[in-house]
Amino acid sequence: MHTVPELVREHHRGKQTPYIIAEPVNKSHLILVPQYASLADIATLRNDAYGAEVEGNLSLAEQLWIRVLVAASGQDIQAVRALQRIALSRQNLPNLVTQDVKEGGKGEQEKGSFLLQTFQFETVTVDAKGTITNRRNLEAKYFVEDLGNGVTLEMVQIPGGTFMMGSPATEAKRYDSESPQHQVTVPAFFMGRYPVTQVQYQAIVGSNPSNFKRANCPVEQVNWNEAVEFCKRLSQKTGRNYRLPSEAEWEYACRAITSTPFYFGETITTDLVNYDGTVTPYASAPKGVYRKETAEVGKFPPNAFGLYDMHGNVWEWCQDYSHDNYQGAPTDGSAWLTGGNSTTRLLRGGSWILNPEFCLCAIRFWNTPGNRNDNIGFRLVVVLA
C-alpha cells in the first residue's frame, strides 16, 4: 500500500493538495470496508434496511440488507430472512391499479381493480421501562371499501415475508402453547387497518350487539360464527373474498418485521395500548390506568405496517382450530384446520380487561365458536388475485 506522496513521486506528478468532501450525515454509517465494520455499524445499517422494507422501498431495502450480509461475513440470519421476504413480496404482490393518492384523496376506480392510496403514520419504539426511544414516520398503501351510507372499510397492504412464529424460550411470561418457535412464510394479503367497528358491522348486518355502544369502537359481543357470517355478507356485497385471518397471518401482521415481545418493543404502557394497567406491569414499565371499556379504534400508535390496535382493546377471532402447541403447524401461512380441537377457535391480541402479558404478539387463546363477550371482536383479511 502506498501513501499519496509516494504515488506522486513515482508517477512524477506535481504537488497535490488533498481535500475532504463531507458526505451527508444519513450516509455516515454506510460501510466502505466490510472487514472493519463494527457491530454498531451493522446495527445502524440493519435499522435502515428494516425502515426501507416497511416503507415498501424494496430496491433500497434489498441493497441495504446485502450490505448487512456482506459486513457480517454472510452470517446475519436476519439479513438472509429479509432477502427471502423481499423476493417473496415481489412474487406475491397483486397487480393493482396504484396511484399516488394521499389519504382523503379521491380518484376514479376502474371496474375490477383497486385504487391504492397512501397514508402516513408515526410509529414508536419503547425500552423495557416503557420510555419512547425512537419515532419513525412511515407510509403504507391501502384501499377503501364502500359499505354504503358513508361508511367505509380501509384495507392495508401487507407484504409477504418470512418470520419466526411463537415466542423464544427466553421471553418473559410466555406459555408453552407458543412453542416451538418456527419459521413461517406468509404470502401477501390485505388486512383491516382497524378491528371491525360498530358502524361497519351495523352497515352490513343491520344490528349492533356491542355492550359499549360507540360507532367507532370495535364491535364486540360477536361470536366466531357471527364474524364468519359478516365476512360472507361483505363478500357477497363486494365480490371479494373477505375472511378472518389465519393465526399465522395475524401474528405476522402484528409483529410487522419486529421480533420483540410487543411491536412497540420490550413492553407496553397504557399510553400505547388499552389494557388493565393497574396490575403488575410487563418488564420495567410503570403502572397505568384501567379504562374498563373499549377505546375508539386508531387512538393509539400503529405498528410498522400501519395497523392499529393489534395489542389490547379486543381479542380478535382467527380461523384456526386450537392446538396445545405448534408441533406440526403449517409453515405456509395457512389456517391450521386439522387435528387439535375443532370445537374451539383461536383468539389473538389481548383485550381491555386483561393484564399486559395477555397482549403479547405471541399470546394465543381460544374459545368456542358460539361464545360472545364484550372483549372479543374481529378483523378482516382479503387476498387479491
Short mmCIF file of C-alpha atoms in Angstrom, two decimals:
data_model
loop_
_atom_site.label_atom_id
_atom_site.label_comp_id
_atom_site.label_asym_id
_atom_site.label_seq_id
_atom_site.Cartn_x
_atom_site.Cartn_y
_atom_site.Cartn_z
CA MET A 1 0.00 0.00 0.00
CA HIS A 2 1.34 3.45 -0.95
CA THR A 3 0.83 6.84 0.59
CA VAL A 4 -0.20 9.76 -1.62
CA PRO A 5 3.28 11.43 -1.55
CA GLU A 6 4.92 8.17 -2.67
CA LEU A 7 2.49 7.83 -5.57
CA VAL A 8 3.15 11.44 -6.63
CA ARG A 9 6.95 10.87 -6.70
CA GLU A 10 6.62 7.55 -8.51
CA HIS A 11 4.50 9.00 -11.31
CA HIS A 12 6.32 12.37 -11.48
CA ARG A 13 3.23 14.36 -10.62
CA GLY A 14 3.31 17.87 -9.24
CA LYS A 15 2.41 18.82 -5.71
CA GLN A 16 -1.14 17.82 -4.83
CA THR A 17 -3.37 19.20 -2.12
CA PRO A 18 -5.76 16.69 -0.55
CA TYR A 19 -9.27 17.78 0.28
CA ILE A 20 -12.25 16.31 2.06
CA ILE A 21 -15.82 16.01 0.85
CA ALA A 22 -18.32 15.63 3.67
CA GLU A 23 -20.94 13.03 2.83
CA PRO A 24 -24.48 13.59 4.10
CA VAL A 25 -24.99 12.58 7.72
CA ASN A 26 -27.51 9.96 6.65
CA LYS A 27 -24.70 8.10 4.83
CA SER A 28 -22.22 8.19 7.70
CA HIS A 29 -22.92 4.59 8.67
CA LEU A 30 -22.54 3.08 5.18
CA ILE A 31 -19.73 0.58 5.34
CA LEU A 32 -16.92 1.14 2.83
CA VAL A 33 -14.58 -1.61 4.08
CA PRO A 34 -16.77 -4.50 5.32
CA GLN A 35 -14.00 -6.30 7.22
CA TYR A 36 -13.65 -3.27 9.51
CA ALA A 37 -17.36 -2.88 10.21
CA SER A 38 -18.29 -2.65 13.88
CA LEU A 39 -21.40 -4.17 15.45
CA ALA A 40 -22.78 -0.64 15.81
CA ASP A 41 -22.26 -0.05 12.07
CA ILE A 42 -24.14 -3.22 11.23
CA ALA A 43 -26.95 -2.47 13.69
CA THR A 44 -27.49 1.00 12.22
CA LEU A 45 -27.47 -0.37 8.70
CA ARG A 46 -29.92 -3.09 9.73
CA ASN A 47 -32.33 -0.49 11.14
CA ASP A 48 -32.23 1.44 7.87
CA ALA A 49 -32.87 -1.75 5.94
CA TYR A 50 -35.90 -2.52 8.11
CA GLY A 51 -37.17 1.02 7.59
CA ALA A 52 -36.86 0.83 3.81
CA GLU A 53 -38.62 -2.52 3.82
CA VAL A 54 -41.64 -1.42 5.84
CA GLU A 55 -41.91 1.72 3.70
CA GLY A 56 -42.21 -0.53 0.64
CA ASN A 57 -38.93 0.59 -0.96
CA LEU A 58 -37.86 -2.95 -1.78
CA SER A 59 -34.96 -1.98 -4.07
CA LEU A 60 -33.30 0.14 -1.37
CA ALA A 61 -34.10 -2.44 1.31
CA GLU A 62 -32.50 -5.17 -0.79
CA GLN A 63 -29.32 -3.13 -1.29
CA LEU A 64 -29.08 -2.36 2.44
CA TRP A 65 -29.70 -5.96 3.50
CA ILE A 66 -26.99 -7.13 1.10
CA ARG A 67 -24.62 -4.62 2.74
CA VAL A 68 -25.57 -6.04 6.14
CA LEU A 69 -24.90 -9.58 4.93
CA VAL A 70 -21.52 -8.66 3.44
CA ALA A 71 -20.46 -6.75 6.57
CA ALA A 72 -21.45 -9.73 8.72
CA SER A 73 -19.43 -12.11 6.50
CA GLY A 74 -22.60 -13.82 5.35
CA GLN A 75 -23.60 -14.81 8.89
CA ASP A 76 -26.53 -12.44 9.58
CA ILE A 77 -29.67 -14.60 9.70
CA GLN A 78 -31.94 -11.53 9.84
CA ALA A 79 -30.49 -10.33 6.53
CA VAL A 80 -30.98 -13.74 4.95
CA ARG A 81 -34.62 -13.84 6.03
CA ALA A 82 -35.17 -10.26 4.89
CA LEU A 83 -33.86 -11.02 1.41
CA GLN A 84 -36.20 -14.02 1.32
CA ARG A 85 -39.10 -11.76 2.35
CA ILE A 86 -38.29 -9.25 -0.36
CA ALA A 87 -38.12 -11.93 -3.04
CA LEU A 88 -41.44 -13.35 -1.87
CA SER A 89 -43.04 -9.90 -1.77
CA ARG A 90 -42.11 -9.27 -5.38
CA GLN A 91 -43.66 -12.58 -6.39
CA ASN A 92 -46.86 -12.22 -4.43
CA LEU A 93 -47.89 -8.56 -4.64
CA PRO A 94 -51.11 -8.46 -6.68
CA ASN A 95 -51.30 -6.46 -9.89
CA LEU A 96 -53.28 -3.46 -8.70
CA VAL A 97 -54.07 -0.04 -10.02
CA THR A 98 -51.78 2.21 -7.97
CA GLN A 99 -51.99 5.98 -7.91
CA ASP A 100 -50.23 8.44 -5.67
CA VAL A 101 -53.38 9.48 -3.83
CA LYS A 102 -52.83 10.76 -0.31
CA GLU A 103 -55.25 9.90 2.47
CA GLY A 104 -58.63 11.51 1.91
CA GLY A 105 -58.00 11.94 -1.82
CA LYS A 106 -60.39 10.72 -4.48
CA GLY A 107 -59.87 9.04 -7.81
CA GLU A 108 -61.77 7.11 -10.43
CA GLN A 109 -61.52 3.38 -9.85
CA GLU A 110 -61.58 1.01 -12.81
CA LYS A 111 -64.07 -1.82 -12.66
CA GLY A 112 -62.48 -4.94 -11.19
CA SER A 113 -59.42 -3.04 -9.97
CA PHE A 114 -58.39 -1.42 -6.73
CA LEU A 115 -57.29 2.14 -6.25
CA LEU A 116 -54.40 2.05 -3.81
CA GLN A 117 -53.96 5.15 -1.73
CA THR A 118 -51.17 6.10 0.65
CA PHE A 119 -51.40 7.16 4.26
CA GLN A 120 -48.71 8.44 6.60
CA PHE A 121 -48.35 7.50 10.24
CA GLU A 122 -45.89 7.57 13.11
CA THR A 123 -44.62 4.51 14.93
CA VAL A 124 -42.86 4.49 18.29
CA THR A 125 -40.39 2.14 19.94
CA VAL A 126 -40.03 1.80 23.70
CA ASP A 127 -37.41 0.31 26.02
CA ALA A 128 -38.08 -2.04 28.93
CA LYS A 129 -39.19 0.92 31.08
CA GLY A 130 -41.78 1.96 28.53
CA THR A 131 -39.83 5.08 27.58
CA ILE A 132 -40.11 6.05 23.93
CA THR A 133 -36.64 5.72 22.38
CA ASN A 134 -37.46 6.17 18.72
CA ARG A 135 -40.13 7.64 16.46
CA ARG A 136 -40.44 6.96 12.75
CA ASN A 137 -42.65 8.47 10.09
CA LEU A 138 -43.76 5.76 7.67
CA GLU A 139 -46.21 5.22 4.84
CA ALA A 140 -48.46 2.33 3.87
CA LYS A 141 -50.80 1.62 0.98
CA TYR A 142 -54.45 0.75 1.36
CA PHE A 143 -57.74 0.65 -0.49
CA VAL A 144 -61.16 1.77 0.65
CA GLU A 145 -64.25 -0.44 0.50
CA ASP A 146 -67.56 1.45 0.37
CA LEU A 147 -70.09 -0.16 2.72
CA GLY A 148 -72.84 2.34 1.89
CA ASN A 149 -74.36 5.36 3.64
CA GLY A 150 -70.96 6.98 4.04
CA VAL A 151 -69.45 4.02 5.91
CA THR A 152 -66.11 2.74 4.61
CA LEU A 153 -63.63 -0.02 5.38
CA GLU A 154 -59.87 0.51 4.98
CA MET A 155 -57.73 -2.48 3.98
CA VAL A 156 -53.94 -2.13 4.34
CA GLN A 157 -51.45 -3.84 2.05
CA ILE A 158 -49.29 -6.34 3.96
CA PRO A 159 -46.22 -7.54 2.03
CA GLY A 160 -45.47 -11.24 2.04
CA GLY A 161 -42.50 -12.46 4.03
CA THR A 162 -40.95 -14.97 6.39
CA PHE A 163 -40.92 -14.66 10.18
CA MET A 164 -40.43 -16.64 13.37
CA MET A 165 -43.85 -17.51 14.80
CA GLY A 166 -44.29 -18.11 18.51
CA SER A 167 -42.06 -16.94 21.34
CA PRO A 168 -38.48 -17.82 22.28
CA ALA A 169 -37.91 -19.78 25.47
CA THR A 170 -36.27 -16.68 26.98
CA GLU A 171 -39.35 -14.43 26.65
CA ALA A 172 -40.89 -13.47 29.99
CA LYS A 173 -44.38 -14.67 30.93
CA ARG A 174 -44.72 -16.85 27.85
CA TYR A 175 -46.83 -20.01 27.58
CA ASP A 176 -45.83 -23.47 26.34
CA SER A 177 -48.56 -23.18 23.70
CA GLU A 178 -46.29 -20.65 21.95
CA SER A 179 -43.65 -23.36 21.33
CA PRO A 180 -41.83 -24.43 19.34
CA GLN A 181 -40.93 -21.17 17.69
CA HIS A 182 -40.86 -21.92 13.97
CA GLN A 183 -40.31 -20.23 10.62
CA VAL A 184 -43.42 -19.41 8.59
CA THR A 185 -43.65 -17.90 5.11
CA VAL A 186 -46.75 -15.76 4.60
CA PRO A 187 -47.94 -14.63 1.13
CA ALA A 188 -49.03 -11.01 0.63
CA PHE A 189 -52.54 -10.01 1.71
CA PHE A 190 -54.62 -7.05 2.84
CA MET A 191 -55.76 -6.62 6.45
CA GLY A 192 -58.18 -4.23 8.12
CA ARG A 193 -56.47 -1.08 9.31
CA TYR A 194 -58.60 -1.41 12.46
CA PRO A 195 -60.73 -4.13 14.02
CA VAL A 196 -64.26 -4.06 12.58
CA THR A 197 -66.13 -1.17 14.17
CA GLN A 198 -69.72 -0.98 15.33
CA VAL A 199 -70.76 1.31 12.49
CA GLN A 200 -69.21 -1.07 9.95
CA TYR A 201 -70.93 -4.08 11.49
CA GLN A 202 -74.25 -2.23 11.52
CA ALA A 203 -73.84 -1.32 7.83
CA ILE A 204 -73.53 -4.97 6.79
CA VAL A 205 -75.61 -6.88 9.35
CA GLY A 206 -78.17 -4.24 10.31
CA SER A 207 -77.68 -4.54 14.06
CA ASN A 208 -75.13 -3.70 16.76
CA PRO A 209 -74.74 -6.26 19.57
CA SER A 210 -71.99 -4.34 21.41
CA ASN A 211 -72.07 -3.63 25.13
CA PHE A 212 -70.02 -0.41 24.86
CA LYS A 213 -72.03 1.35 22.19
CA ARG A 214 -69.95 3.89 20.25
CA ALA A 215 -69.81 3.95 16.47
CA ASN A 216 -66.02 3.93 16.14
CA CYS A 217 -65.27 1.46 18.90
CA PRO A 218 -64.67 -2.17 17.94
CA VAL A 219 -67.79 -4.26 17.61
CA GLU A 220 -67.89 -6.83 20.45
CA GLN A 221 -70.31 -9.43 21.70
CA VAL A 222 -69.80 -11.13 18.32
CA ASN A 223 -69.06 -14.84 18.33
CA TRP A 224 -66.92 -16.66 15.76
CA ASN A 225 -69.92 -17.85 13.74
CA GLU A 226 -71.27 -14.29 13.52
CA ALA A 227 -67.88 -12.95 12.47
CA VAL A 228 -67.76 -15.54 9.67
CA GLU A 229 -71.31 -14.59 8.64
CA PHE A 230 -70.24 -10.94 8.45
CA CYS A 231 -67.39 -11.96 6.13
CA LYS A 232 -69.82 -13.87 3.90
CA ARG A 233 -72.22 -10.94 3.62
CA LEU A 234 -69.42 -8.49 2.91
CA SER A 235 -68.03 -10.84 0.27
CA GLN A 236 -71.42 -11.05 -1.41
CA LYS A 237 -71.75 -7.27 -1.38
CA THR A 238 -68.28 -6.55 -2.79
CA GLY A 239 -67.49 -9.61 -4.91
CA ARG A 240 -64.25 -10.11 -2.98
CA ASN A 241 -63.45 -12.99 -0.67
CA TYR A 242 -63.29 -11.45 2.80
CA ARG A 243 -62.48 -13.77 5.70
CA LEU A 244 -60.94 -13.99 9.14
CA PRO A 245 -57.14 -14.14 9.24
CA SER A 246 -55.23 -17.32 9.83
CA GLU A 247 -53.35 -17.32 13.10
CA ALA A 248 -50.06 -17.06 11.19
CA GLU A 249 -51.29 -14.09 9.14
CA TRP A 250 -52.43 -12.39 12.32
CA GLU A 251 -49.11 -12.77 14.17
CA TYR A 252 -47.06 -11.85 11.09
CA ALA A 253 -49.14 -8.69 10.63
CA CYS A 254 -48.94 -7.85 14.33
CA ARG A 255 -45.17 -8.18 14.53
CA ALA A 256 -44.59 -6.12 11.37
CA ILE A 257 -41.00 -7.32 11.00
CA THR A 258 -40.21 -6.98 14.71
CA SER A 259 -39.15 -9.84 16.98
CA THR A 260 -39.71 -8.18 20.36
CA PRO A 261 -42.49 -9.20 22.81
CA PHE A 262 -44.68 -6.34 21.52
CA TYR A 263 -44.49 -4.47 18.25
CA PHE A 264 -43.66 -1.39 20.33
CA GLY A 265 -40.59 -3.12 21.76
CA GLU A 266 -39.85 -4.67 25.15
CA THR A 267 -43.07 -3.65 26.92
CA ILE A 268 -46.26 -1.59 26.66
CA THR A 269 -47.88 1.20 28.63
CA THR A 270 -51.46 2.41 28.82
CA ASP A 271 -50.43 5.42 26.74
CA LEU A 272 -49.90 2.97 23.89
CA VAL A 273 -52.43 0.17 24.46
CA ASN A 274 -55.85 -0.31 26.06
CA TYR A 275 -55.39 -2.95 28.80
CA ASP A 276 -55.59 -3.13 32.60
CA GLY A 277 -52.63 -1.02 33.64
CA THR A 278 -53.27 -1.23 37.39
CA VAL A 279 -51.83 -4.74 37.71
CA THR A 280 -48.18 -5.85 37.63
CA PRO A 281 -46.52 -4.28 34.58
CA TYR A 282 -44.59 -6.17 31.92
CA ALA A 283 -40.79 -5.79 32.19
CA SER A 284 -39.95 -2.49 33.96
CA ALA A 285 -42.84 -0.37 32.68
CA PRO A 286 -44.81 1.82 35.09
CA LYS A 287 -48.35 1.06 36.14
CA GLY A 288 -51.08 2.89 34.27
CA VAL A 289 -54.83 3.29 34.03
CA TYR A 290 -57.67 0.81 33.67
CA ARG A 291 -60.30 2.20 31.32
CA LYS A 292 -62.80 -0.62 31.98
CA GLU A 293 -64.14 -0.42 28.42
CA THR A 294 -63.13 -0.49 24.78
CA ALA A 295 -61.43 2.52 23.19
CA GLU A 296 -62.13 4.05 19.80
CA VAL A 297 -60.02 2.49 17.07
CA GLY A 298 -56.96 4.42 15.95
CA LYS A 299 -56.45 6.15 19.31
CA PHE A 300 -53.07 4.50 19.90
CA PRO A 301 -49.95 4.34 17.68
CA PRO A 302 -49.91 1.71 14.91
CA ASN A 303 -47.24 -0.83 14.05
CA ALA A 304 -44.83 -0.52 11.13
CA PHE A 305 -47.38 -1.96 8.69
CA GLY A 306 -49.85 0.80 9.64
CA LEU A 307 -52.20 -1.48 11.62
CA TYR A 308 -53.85 -0.16 14.78
CA ASP A 309 -54.98 -1.89 17.99
CA MET A 310 -53.21 -5.19 17.38
CA HIS A 311 -52.40 -5.21 21.11
CA GLY A 312 -55.27 -4.93 23.60
CA ASN A 313 -58.72 -3.35 23.14
CA VAL A 314 -60.49 -6.54 21.94
CA TRP A 315 -59.42 -10.11 21.27
CA GLU A 316 -59.64 -10.93 17.57
CA TRP A 317 -61.04 -14.17 16.15
CA CYS A 318 -58.88 -16.23 13.77
CA GLN A 319 -59.84 -19.13 11.51
CA ASP A 320 -57.76 -21.82 13.20
CA TYR A 321 -58.71 -24.68 15.50
CA SER A 322 -56.95 -24.59 18.87
CA HIS A 323 -53.87 -26.76 19.43
CA ASP A 324 -51.81 -27.29 22.57
CA ASN A 325 -48.62 -26.11 20.83
CA TYR A 326 -47.11 -25.62 17.38
CA GLN A 327 -45.93 -29.19 16.80
CA GLY A 328 -46.97 -29.99 13.22
CA ALA A 329 -48.26 -26.47 12.48
CA PRO A 330 -48.38 -25.28 8.84
CA THR A 331 -45.42 -23.22 7.67
CA ASP A 332 -47.10 -21.57 4.66
CA GLY A 333 -49.30 -19.05 6.50
CA SER A 334 -52.49 -21.07 6.05
CA ALA A 335 -55.05 -21.71 8.79
CA TRP A 336 -54.48 -24.86 10.85
CA LEU A 337 -57.71 -26.78 10.39
CA THR A 338 -56.55 -30.34 11.04
CA GLY A 339 -56.02 -32.12 14.36
CA GLY A 340 -56.37 -30.10 17.53
CA ASN A 341 -59.78 -29.22 18.90
CA SER A 342 -62.25 -28.42 16.12
CA THR A 343 -64.84 -27.25 18.68
CA THR A 344 -62.76 -24.17 19.57
CA ARG A 345 -61.25 -21.29 17.57
CA LEU A 346 -58.20 -19.10 18.13
CA LEU A 347 -58.18 -15.59 19.63
CA ARG A 348 -55.22 -13.23 19.39
CA GLY A 349 -54.13 -9.83 20.70
CA GLY A 350 -55.48 -9.50 24.25
CA SER A 351 -58.10 -7.01 25.40
CA TRP A 352 -59.04 -4.02 27.55
CA ILE A 353 -59.85 -6.22 30.55
CA LEU A 354 -56.55 -8.12 30.76
CA ASN A 355 -53.00 -7.86 32.11
CA PRO A 356 -50.21 -6.73 29.75
CA GLU A 357 -48.76 -10.24 29.35
CA PHE A 358 -52.03 -11.28 27.69
CA CYS A 359 -51.41 -8.70 24.95
CA LEU A 360 -48.10 -10.13 23.68
CA CYS A 361 -47.50 -10.69 19.97
CA ALA A 362 -47.29 -14.45 20.55
CA ILE A 363 -50.15 -14.90 23.05
CA ARG A 364 -52.81 -17.41 21.93
CA PHE A 365 -56.18 -18.06 23.49
CA TRP A 366 -59.26 -19.87 22.27
CA ASN A 367 -62.97 -20.08 22.81
CA THR A 368 -65.97 -21.93 21.45
CA PRO A 369 -67.43 -20.55 18.18
CA GLY A 370 -70.71 -19.67 19.91
CA ASN A 371 -69.19 -17.65 22.76
CA ARG A 372 -69.81 -13.89 22.96
CA ASN A 373 -68.04 -11.42 25.21
CA ASP A 374 -67.60 -7.67 25.38
CA ASN A 375 -63.84 -8.04 24.98
CA ILE A 376 -63.96 -10.12 21.76
CA GLY A 377 -64.13 -8.68 18.24
CA PHE A 378 -62.54 -9.43 14.87
CA ARG A 379 -60.51 -8.04 11.98
CA LEU A 380 -60.77 -8.76 8.27
CA VAL A 381 -58.40 -10.14 5.65
CA VAL A 382 -58.72 -10.29 1.87
CA VAL A 383 -56.33 -11.75 -0.71
CA LEU A 384 -56.42 -10.22 -4.19
CA ALA A 385 -55.53 -12.35 -7.20
#
